[in-house]
Every structure is written in C-alpha cells, then in structure tokens.
PDB file of C-alpha atoms in Angstrom:
ATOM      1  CA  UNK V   1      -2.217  -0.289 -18.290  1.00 77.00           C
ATOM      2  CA  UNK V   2       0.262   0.441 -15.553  1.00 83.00           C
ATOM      3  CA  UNK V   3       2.470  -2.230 -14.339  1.00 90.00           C
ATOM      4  CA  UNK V   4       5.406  -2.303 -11.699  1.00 95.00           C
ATOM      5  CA  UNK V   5       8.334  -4.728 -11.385  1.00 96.00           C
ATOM      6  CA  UNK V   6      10.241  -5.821  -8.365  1.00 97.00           C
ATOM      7  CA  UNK V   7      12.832  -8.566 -10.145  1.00 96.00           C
ATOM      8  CA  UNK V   8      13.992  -9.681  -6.753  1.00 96.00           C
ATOM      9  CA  UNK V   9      12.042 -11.438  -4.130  1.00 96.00           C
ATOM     10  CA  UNK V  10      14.809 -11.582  -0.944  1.00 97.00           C
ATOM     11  CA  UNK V  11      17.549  -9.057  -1.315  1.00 98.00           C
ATOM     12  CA  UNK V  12      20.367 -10.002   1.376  1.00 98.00           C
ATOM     13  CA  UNK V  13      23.120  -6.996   2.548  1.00 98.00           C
ATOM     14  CA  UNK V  14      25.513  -6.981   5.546  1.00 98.00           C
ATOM     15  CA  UNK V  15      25.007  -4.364   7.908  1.00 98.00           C
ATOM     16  CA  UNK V  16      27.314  -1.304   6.878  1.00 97.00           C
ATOM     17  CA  UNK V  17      26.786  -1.728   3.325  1.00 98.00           C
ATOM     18  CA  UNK V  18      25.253   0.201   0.726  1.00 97.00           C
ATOM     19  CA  UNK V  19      21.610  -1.551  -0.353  1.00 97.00           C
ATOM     20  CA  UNK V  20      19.696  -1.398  -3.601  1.00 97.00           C
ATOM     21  CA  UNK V  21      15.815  -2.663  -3.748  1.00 98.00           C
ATOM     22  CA  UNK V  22      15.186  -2.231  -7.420  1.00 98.00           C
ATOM     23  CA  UNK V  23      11.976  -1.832  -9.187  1.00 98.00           C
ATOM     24  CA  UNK V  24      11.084  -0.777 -12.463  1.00 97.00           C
ATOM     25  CA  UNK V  25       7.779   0.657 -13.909  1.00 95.00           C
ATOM     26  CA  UNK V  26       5.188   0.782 -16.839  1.00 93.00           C
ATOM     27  CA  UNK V  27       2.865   3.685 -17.545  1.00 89.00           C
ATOM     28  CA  UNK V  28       1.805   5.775 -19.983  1.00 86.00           C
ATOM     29  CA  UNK V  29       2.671   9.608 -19.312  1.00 85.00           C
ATOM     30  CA  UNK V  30       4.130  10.800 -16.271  1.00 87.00           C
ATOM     31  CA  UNK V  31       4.654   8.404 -13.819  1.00 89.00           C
ATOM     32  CA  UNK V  32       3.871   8.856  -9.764  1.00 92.00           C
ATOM     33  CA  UNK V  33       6.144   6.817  -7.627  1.00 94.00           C
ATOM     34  CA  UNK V  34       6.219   5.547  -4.298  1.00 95.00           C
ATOM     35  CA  UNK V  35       8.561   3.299  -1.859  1.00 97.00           C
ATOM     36  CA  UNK V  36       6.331   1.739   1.017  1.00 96.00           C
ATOM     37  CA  UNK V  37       7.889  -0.225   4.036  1.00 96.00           C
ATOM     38  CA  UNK V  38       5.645  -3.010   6.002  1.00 93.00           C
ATOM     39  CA  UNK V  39       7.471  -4.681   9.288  1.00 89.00           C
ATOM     40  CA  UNK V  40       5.434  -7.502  10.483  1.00 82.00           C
ATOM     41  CA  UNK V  41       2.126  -6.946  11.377  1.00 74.00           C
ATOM     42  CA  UNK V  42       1.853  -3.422  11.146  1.00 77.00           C
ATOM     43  CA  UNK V  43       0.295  -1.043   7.802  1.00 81.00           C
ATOM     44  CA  UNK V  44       2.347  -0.008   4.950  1.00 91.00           C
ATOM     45  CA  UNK V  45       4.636   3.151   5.917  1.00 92.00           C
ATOM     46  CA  UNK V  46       5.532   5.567   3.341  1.00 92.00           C
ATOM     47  CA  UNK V  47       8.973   6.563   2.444  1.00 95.00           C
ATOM     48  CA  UNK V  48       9.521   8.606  -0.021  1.00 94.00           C
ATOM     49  CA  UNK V  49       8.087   9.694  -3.587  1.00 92.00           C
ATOM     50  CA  UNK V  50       8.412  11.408  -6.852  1.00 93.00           C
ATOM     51  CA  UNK V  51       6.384  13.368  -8.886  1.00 89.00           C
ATOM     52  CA  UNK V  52       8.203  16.103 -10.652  1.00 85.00           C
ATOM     53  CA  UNK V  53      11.727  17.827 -10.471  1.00 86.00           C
ATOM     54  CA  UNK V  54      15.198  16.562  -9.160  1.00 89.00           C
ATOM     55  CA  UNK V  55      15.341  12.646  -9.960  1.00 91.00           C
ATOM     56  CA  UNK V  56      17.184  11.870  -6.820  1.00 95.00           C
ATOM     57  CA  UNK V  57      14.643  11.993  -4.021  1.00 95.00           C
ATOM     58  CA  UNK V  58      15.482  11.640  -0.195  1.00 96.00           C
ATOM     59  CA  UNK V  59      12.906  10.145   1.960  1.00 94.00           C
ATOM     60  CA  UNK V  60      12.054   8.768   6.197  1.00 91.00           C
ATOM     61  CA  UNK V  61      15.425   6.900   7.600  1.00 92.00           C
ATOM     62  CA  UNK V  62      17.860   7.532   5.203  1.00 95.00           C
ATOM     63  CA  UNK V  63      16.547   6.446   2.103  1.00 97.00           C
ATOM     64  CA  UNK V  64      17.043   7.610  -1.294  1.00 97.00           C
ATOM     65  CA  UNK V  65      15.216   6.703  -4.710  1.00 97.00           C
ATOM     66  CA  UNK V  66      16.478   7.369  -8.089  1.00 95.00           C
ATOM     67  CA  UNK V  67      13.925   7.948 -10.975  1.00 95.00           C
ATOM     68  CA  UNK V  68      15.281   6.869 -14.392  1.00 95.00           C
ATOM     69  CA  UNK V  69      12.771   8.322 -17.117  1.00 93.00           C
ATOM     70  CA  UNK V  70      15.098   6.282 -19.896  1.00 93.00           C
ATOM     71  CA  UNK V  71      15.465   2.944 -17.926  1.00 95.00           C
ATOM     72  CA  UNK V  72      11.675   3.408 -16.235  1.00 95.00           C
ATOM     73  CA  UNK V  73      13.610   2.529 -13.098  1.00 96.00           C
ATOM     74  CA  UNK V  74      12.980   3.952  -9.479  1.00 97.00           C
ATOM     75  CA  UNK V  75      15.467   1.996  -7.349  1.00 98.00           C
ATOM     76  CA  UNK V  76      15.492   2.574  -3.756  1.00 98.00           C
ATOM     77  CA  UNK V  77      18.639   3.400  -1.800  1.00 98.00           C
ATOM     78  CA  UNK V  78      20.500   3.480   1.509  1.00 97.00           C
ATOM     79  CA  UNK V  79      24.335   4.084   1.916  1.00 97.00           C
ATOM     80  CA  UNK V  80      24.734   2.139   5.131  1.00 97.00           C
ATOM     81  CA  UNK V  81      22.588  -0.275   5.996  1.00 97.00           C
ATOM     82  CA  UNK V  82      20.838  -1.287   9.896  1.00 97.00           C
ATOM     83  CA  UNK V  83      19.984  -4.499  11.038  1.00 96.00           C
ATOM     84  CA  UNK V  84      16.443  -2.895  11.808  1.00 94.00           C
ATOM     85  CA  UNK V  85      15.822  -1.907   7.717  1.00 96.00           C
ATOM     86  CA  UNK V  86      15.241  -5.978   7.569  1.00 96.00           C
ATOM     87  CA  UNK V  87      11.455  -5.428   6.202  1.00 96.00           C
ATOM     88  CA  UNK V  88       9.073  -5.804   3.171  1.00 96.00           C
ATOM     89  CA  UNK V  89       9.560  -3.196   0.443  1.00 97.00           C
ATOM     90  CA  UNK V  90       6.789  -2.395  -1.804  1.00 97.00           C
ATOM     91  CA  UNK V  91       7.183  -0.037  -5.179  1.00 97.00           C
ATOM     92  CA  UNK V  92       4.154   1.751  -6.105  1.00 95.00           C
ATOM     93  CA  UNK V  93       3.087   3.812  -9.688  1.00 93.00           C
ATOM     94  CA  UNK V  94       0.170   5.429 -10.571  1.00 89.00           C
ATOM     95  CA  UNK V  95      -0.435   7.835 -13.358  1.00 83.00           C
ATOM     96  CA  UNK V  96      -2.730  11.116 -12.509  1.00 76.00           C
ATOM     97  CA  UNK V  97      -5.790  10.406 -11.370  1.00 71.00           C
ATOM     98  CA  UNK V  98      -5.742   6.317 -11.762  1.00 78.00           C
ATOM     99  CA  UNK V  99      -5.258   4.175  -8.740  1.00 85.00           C
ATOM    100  CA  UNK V 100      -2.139   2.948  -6.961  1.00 90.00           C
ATOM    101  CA  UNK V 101      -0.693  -0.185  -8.675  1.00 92.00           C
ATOM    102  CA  UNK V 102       1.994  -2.284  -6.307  1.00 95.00           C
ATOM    103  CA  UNK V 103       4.728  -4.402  -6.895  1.00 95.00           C
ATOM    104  CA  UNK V 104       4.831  -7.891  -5.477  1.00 95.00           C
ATOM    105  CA  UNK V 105       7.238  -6.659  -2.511  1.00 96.00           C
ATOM    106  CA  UNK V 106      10.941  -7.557  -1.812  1.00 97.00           C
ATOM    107  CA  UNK V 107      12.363  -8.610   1.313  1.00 97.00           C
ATOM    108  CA  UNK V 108      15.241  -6.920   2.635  1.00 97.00           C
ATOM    109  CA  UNK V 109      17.607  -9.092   5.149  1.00 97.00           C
ATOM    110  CA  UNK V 110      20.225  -7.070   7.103  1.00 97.00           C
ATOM    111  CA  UNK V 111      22.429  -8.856   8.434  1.00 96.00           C
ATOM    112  CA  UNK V 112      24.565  -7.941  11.371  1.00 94.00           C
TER     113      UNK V 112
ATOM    114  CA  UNK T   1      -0.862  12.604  15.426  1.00 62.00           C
ATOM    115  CA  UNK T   2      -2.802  10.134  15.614  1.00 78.00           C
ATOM    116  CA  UNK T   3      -2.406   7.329  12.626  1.00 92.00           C
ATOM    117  CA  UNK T   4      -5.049   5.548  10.796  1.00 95.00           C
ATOM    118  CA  UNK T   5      -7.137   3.430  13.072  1.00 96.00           C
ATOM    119  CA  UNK T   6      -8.595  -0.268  11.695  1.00 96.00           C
ATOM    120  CA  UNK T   7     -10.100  -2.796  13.877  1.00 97.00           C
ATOM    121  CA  UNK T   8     -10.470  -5.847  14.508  1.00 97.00           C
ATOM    122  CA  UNK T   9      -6.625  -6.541  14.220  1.00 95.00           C
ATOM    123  CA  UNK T  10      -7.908 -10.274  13.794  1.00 96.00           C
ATOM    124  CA  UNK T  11     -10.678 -12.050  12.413  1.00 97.00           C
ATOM    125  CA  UNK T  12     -11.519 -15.603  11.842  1.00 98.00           C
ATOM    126  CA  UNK T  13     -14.939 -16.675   9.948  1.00 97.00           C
ATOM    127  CA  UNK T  14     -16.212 -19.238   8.526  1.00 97.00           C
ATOM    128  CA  UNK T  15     -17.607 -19.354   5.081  1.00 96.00           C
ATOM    129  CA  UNK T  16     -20.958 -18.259   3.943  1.00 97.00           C
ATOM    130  CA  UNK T  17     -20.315 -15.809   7.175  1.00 97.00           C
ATOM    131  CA  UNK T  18     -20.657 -12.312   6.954  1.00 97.00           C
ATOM    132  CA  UNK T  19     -18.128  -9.737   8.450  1.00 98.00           C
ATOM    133  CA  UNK T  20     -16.927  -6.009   8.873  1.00 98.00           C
ATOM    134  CA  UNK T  21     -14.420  -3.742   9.456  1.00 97.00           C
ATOM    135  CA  UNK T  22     -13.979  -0.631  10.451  1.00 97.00           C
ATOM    136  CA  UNK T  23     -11.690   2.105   9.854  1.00 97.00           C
ATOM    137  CA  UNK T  24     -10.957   6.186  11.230  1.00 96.00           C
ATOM    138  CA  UNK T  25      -8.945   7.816   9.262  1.00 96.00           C
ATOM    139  CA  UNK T  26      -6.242  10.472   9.903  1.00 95.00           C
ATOM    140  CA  UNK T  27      -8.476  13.822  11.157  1.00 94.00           C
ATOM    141  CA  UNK T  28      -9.021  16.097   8.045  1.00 92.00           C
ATOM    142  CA  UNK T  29      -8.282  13.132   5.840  1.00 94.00           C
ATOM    143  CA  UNK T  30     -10.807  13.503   2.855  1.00 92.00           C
ATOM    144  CA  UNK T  31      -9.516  10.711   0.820  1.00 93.00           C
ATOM    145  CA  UNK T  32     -10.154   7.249   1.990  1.00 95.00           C
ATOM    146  CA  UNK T  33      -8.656   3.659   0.530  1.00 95.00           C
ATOM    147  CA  UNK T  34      -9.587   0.155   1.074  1.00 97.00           C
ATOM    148  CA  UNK T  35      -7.173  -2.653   0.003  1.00 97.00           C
ATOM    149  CA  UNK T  36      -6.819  -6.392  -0.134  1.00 97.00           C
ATOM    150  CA  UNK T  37      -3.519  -7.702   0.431  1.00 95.00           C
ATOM    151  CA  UNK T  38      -3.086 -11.787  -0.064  1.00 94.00           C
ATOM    152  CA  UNK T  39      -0.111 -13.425   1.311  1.00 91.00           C
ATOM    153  CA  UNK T  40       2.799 -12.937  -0.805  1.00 87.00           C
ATOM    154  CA  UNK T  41       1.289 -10.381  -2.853  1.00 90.00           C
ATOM    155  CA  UNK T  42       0.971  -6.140  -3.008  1.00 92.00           C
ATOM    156  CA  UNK T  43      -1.969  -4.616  -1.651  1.00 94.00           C
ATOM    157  CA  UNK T  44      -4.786  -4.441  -4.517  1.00 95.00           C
ATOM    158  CA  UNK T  45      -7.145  -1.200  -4.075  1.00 95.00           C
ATOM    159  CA  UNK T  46     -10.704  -2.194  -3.439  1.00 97.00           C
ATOM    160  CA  UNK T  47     -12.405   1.253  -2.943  1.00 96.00           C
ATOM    161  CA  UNK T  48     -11.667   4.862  -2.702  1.00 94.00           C
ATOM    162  CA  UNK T  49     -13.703   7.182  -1.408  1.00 94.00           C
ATOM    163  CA  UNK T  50     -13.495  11.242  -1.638  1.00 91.00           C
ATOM    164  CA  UNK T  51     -14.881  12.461   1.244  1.00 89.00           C
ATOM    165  CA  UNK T  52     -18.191  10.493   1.192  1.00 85.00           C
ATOM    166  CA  UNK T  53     -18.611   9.941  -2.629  1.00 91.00           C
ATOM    167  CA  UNK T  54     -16.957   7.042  -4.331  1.00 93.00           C
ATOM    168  CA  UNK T  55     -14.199   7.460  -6.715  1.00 91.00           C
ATOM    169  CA  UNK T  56     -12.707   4.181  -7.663  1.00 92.00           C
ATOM    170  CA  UNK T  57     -14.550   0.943  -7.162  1.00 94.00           C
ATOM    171  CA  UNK T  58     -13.692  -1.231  -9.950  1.00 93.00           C
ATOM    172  CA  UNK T  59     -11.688  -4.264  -8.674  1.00 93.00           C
ATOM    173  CA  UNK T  60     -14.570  -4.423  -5.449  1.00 96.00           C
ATOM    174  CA  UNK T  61     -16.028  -7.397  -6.282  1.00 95.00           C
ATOM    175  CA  UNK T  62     -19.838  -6.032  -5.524  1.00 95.00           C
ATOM    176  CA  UNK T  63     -21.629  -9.347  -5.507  1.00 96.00           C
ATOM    177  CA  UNK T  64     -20.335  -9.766  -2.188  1.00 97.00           C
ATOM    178  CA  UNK T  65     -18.404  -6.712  -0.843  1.00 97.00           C
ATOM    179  CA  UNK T  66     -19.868  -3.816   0.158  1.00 97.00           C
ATOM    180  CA  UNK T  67     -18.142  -0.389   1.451  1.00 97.00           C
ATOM    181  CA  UNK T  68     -19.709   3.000   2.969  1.00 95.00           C
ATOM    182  CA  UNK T  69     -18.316   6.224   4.543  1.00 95.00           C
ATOM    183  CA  UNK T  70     -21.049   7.526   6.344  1.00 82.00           C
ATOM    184  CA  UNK T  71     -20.021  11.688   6.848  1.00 84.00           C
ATOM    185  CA  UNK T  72     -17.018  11.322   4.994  1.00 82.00           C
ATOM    186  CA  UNK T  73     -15.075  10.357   8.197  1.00 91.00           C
ATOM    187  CA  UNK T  74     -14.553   6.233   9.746  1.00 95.00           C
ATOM    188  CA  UNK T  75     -15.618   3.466   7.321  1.00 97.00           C
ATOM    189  CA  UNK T  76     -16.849   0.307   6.891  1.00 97.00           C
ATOM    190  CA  UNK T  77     -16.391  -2.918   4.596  1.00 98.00           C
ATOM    191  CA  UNK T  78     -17.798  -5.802   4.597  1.00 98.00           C
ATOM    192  CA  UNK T  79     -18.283  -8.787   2.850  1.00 98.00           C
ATOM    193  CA  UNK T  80     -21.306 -11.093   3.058  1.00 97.00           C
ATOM    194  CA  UNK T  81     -20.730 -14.086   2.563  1.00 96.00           C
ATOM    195  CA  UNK T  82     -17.213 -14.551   2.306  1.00 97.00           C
ATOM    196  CA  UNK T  83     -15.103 -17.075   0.786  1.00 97.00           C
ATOM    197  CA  UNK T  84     -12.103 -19.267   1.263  1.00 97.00           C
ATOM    198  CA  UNK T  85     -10.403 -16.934  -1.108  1.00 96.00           C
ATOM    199  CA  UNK T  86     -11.254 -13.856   0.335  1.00 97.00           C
ATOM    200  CA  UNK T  87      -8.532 -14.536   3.230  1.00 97.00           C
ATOM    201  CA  UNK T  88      -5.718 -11.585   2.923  1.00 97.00           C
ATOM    202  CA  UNK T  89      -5.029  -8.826   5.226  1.00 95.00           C
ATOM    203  CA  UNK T  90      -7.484  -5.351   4.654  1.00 97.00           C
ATOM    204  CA  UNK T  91      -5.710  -2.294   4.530  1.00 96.00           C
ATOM    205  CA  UNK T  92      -7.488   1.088   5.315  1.00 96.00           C
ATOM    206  CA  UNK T  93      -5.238   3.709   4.191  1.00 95.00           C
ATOM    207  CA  UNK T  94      -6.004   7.593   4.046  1.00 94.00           C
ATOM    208  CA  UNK T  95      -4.592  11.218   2.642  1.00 92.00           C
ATOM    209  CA  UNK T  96      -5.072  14.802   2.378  1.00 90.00           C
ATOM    210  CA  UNK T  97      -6.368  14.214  -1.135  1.00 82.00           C
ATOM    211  CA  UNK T  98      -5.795  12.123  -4.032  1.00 74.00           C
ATOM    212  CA  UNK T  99      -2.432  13.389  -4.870  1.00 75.00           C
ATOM    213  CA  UNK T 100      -0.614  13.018  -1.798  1.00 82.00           C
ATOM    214  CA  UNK T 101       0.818  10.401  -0.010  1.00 85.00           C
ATOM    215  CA  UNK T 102      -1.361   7.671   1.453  1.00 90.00           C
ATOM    216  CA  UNK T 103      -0.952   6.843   4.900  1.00 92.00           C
ATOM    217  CA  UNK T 104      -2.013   2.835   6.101  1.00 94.00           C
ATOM    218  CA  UNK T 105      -3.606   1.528   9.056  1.00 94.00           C
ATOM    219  CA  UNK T 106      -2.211  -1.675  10.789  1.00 93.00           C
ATOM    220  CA  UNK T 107      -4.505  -3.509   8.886  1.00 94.00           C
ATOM    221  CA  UNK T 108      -7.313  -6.715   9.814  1.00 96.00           C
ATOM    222  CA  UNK T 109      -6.504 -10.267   9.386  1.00 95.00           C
ATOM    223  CA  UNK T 110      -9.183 -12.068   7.851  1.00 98.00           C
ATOM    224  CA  UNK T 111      -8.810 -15.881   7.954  1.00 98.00           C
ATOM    225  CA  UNK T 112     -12.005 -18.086   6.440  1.00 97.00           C
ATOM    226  CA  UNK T 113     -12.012 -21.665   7.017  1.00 97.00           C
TER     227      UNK T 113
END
C-alpha cells in the first residue's frame, strides 16, 4: 500500500531564511510525487512534481523538491523565505495508475 | 484560463438531509476527481472519473454517496442522507489525463448538525 509522511505538523522560519517542509514516502515501484499548497479557503494549488529524471525539481514561486530514491524522501524547498509562503503544505505519492495518497499537511509560519 | 469551478462555497444541512454539489472542470479536462477533506486531515479521493466512465470509486462510500458526470464535462455529488461525520470540505479537482497534474477547485463546505 502507499503511504506518505509529513513528521512535522507547524514548521516555523523567519522571513529571509532558507525553509524545509519534509515528507517522506512508501510505495512499491516508482514513485509519483507531488507538493500541493492550500491558503485559507481556497483549493489545493500545485507546485511542483516528479516523475522521472533530474532529482532536484523546481516548481511555482520559488520552490524546489528533492527526491531521495535511498532515503524515500521528497523534501520541499525555498532559499529565502516570504511572509506570504505562511500556508498548508500537502505531500502527495501515487504509483502508476493508483490514486493520489496525501500526507496529513504541515503548516508553514513565516515570520516577518 | 479559467480554474476549476465548485459551488456552493458553503453548505449547512441537517442530518438525514440530502445535498449536492456541483463542479466544471478546466475546458478539455477529461479527468475528473472528487475528494473529502476533514479538518486536520489530507484530502481522501472519493471518485475519479475519465471522461464520463468511472475509474476509481473505492473509498465512495455508495450506501449513501452518489457521483455522475453527465457528457464527461461539470459534475455532481451528492450524498443522501448525510451524517454528522460526513462534515469536511469537497474538493473537485481536474487534469488533462491521469498522469498529469491535478488542478483543485475552491472547494464546498459541508457542515451537518
């Protein structure tokens, strides 16, 4: 069965500084991976993905994921972090054809 | 473009009560999602529809939820009767096909009392 991990509930970064939203996955085969983005009251937006070739993959308003085949990791990224990248972050995996499984979300907090 | 349209934003029913909502996709759109987020947690996939066949329905709890996509454009779900724990924003979310990115309406607010 697939599974996907997001250890950290609230993940707190002062504006300026580099931020890491980390989530880790479970599948069997090649994995499909997403970063989603949900501001209050509004849809999920997408960000980025990965689903073959370079591991580093660059994605909407500056964010970067890494997929880690050894450490089944897919953190997300940002160098410098804005005030306005405060939202809900949601890791996604599915394998082939199977549905999307989500993580449980972590909150990023920028703070100024 | 235009994004994926849901509506209501808001609904609040009581139990035993039947509601439904709609969604339009993104134009050219073939596949179509339904999911079930509850407070705190990820959005859980109800439905998915390919064009106007079904693909995925597994986790749709048929007794009381029921989903169509009448010439494989807008949907609509609805549940009948609902339940206390069937409160949870619904997500409509669409894509090109199944292996691209899916792309989520604002979603509808269901409260039941």
């Amino acid at each position: 069965a697939q599974s996907v991990a997001q250890p950290e509930d609230q993940v707190n970064v002062a504006e300026g500084n580099p931020l890491t939203v980390k989530c880790t996955y479970s599948v069997s085969g090649n994995p499909y991976l997403f970063w989603y983005v949900q501001y209050p009251n509004r849809g999920l937006q997408f960000l980025l993905k990965y689903i073959t070739g370079d591991n580093l993959v660059k994605g909407s308003y500056g964010f970067e994921a890494e997929f880690n085949k050894s450490q089944t990791s897919f953190h997300l990224k940002k160098p410098s972090a804005l005030v306005s990248d405060s939202a809900l972050y949601f890791c996604a995996v599915r394998r082939w054809t199977d549905k999307l499984i989500f993580g449980t979300g972590t909150r990023l907090q920028v703070f100024p | 473009e235009a994004g994926v349209a849901q509506s209501p934003r808001y609904k609040i029913i009581e139990k035993r009560q039947s509601v439904a909502f709609w969604c339009n996709p993104i134009s050219g759109h073939a596949t179509l999602y339904w999911y079930q987020q509850i407070l705190g947690q990820g959005p859980k996939l109800l439905i998915q529809f390919q064009n106007n066949g079904v693909v995925d329905d597994s986790q749709l709890p048929k007794d009381r939820f029921s989903a169509e996509r009448l010439k494989g454009v807008d949907s609509t779900l609805k549940i009948q009767p609902a339940k206390l724990e069937d409160s949870a924003v619904y997500l409509c979310a669409s894509s090109l096909d199944w292996q691209r990115a899916q792309y989520f309406g604002p979603g509808t607010r269901l409260t039941v009392t």
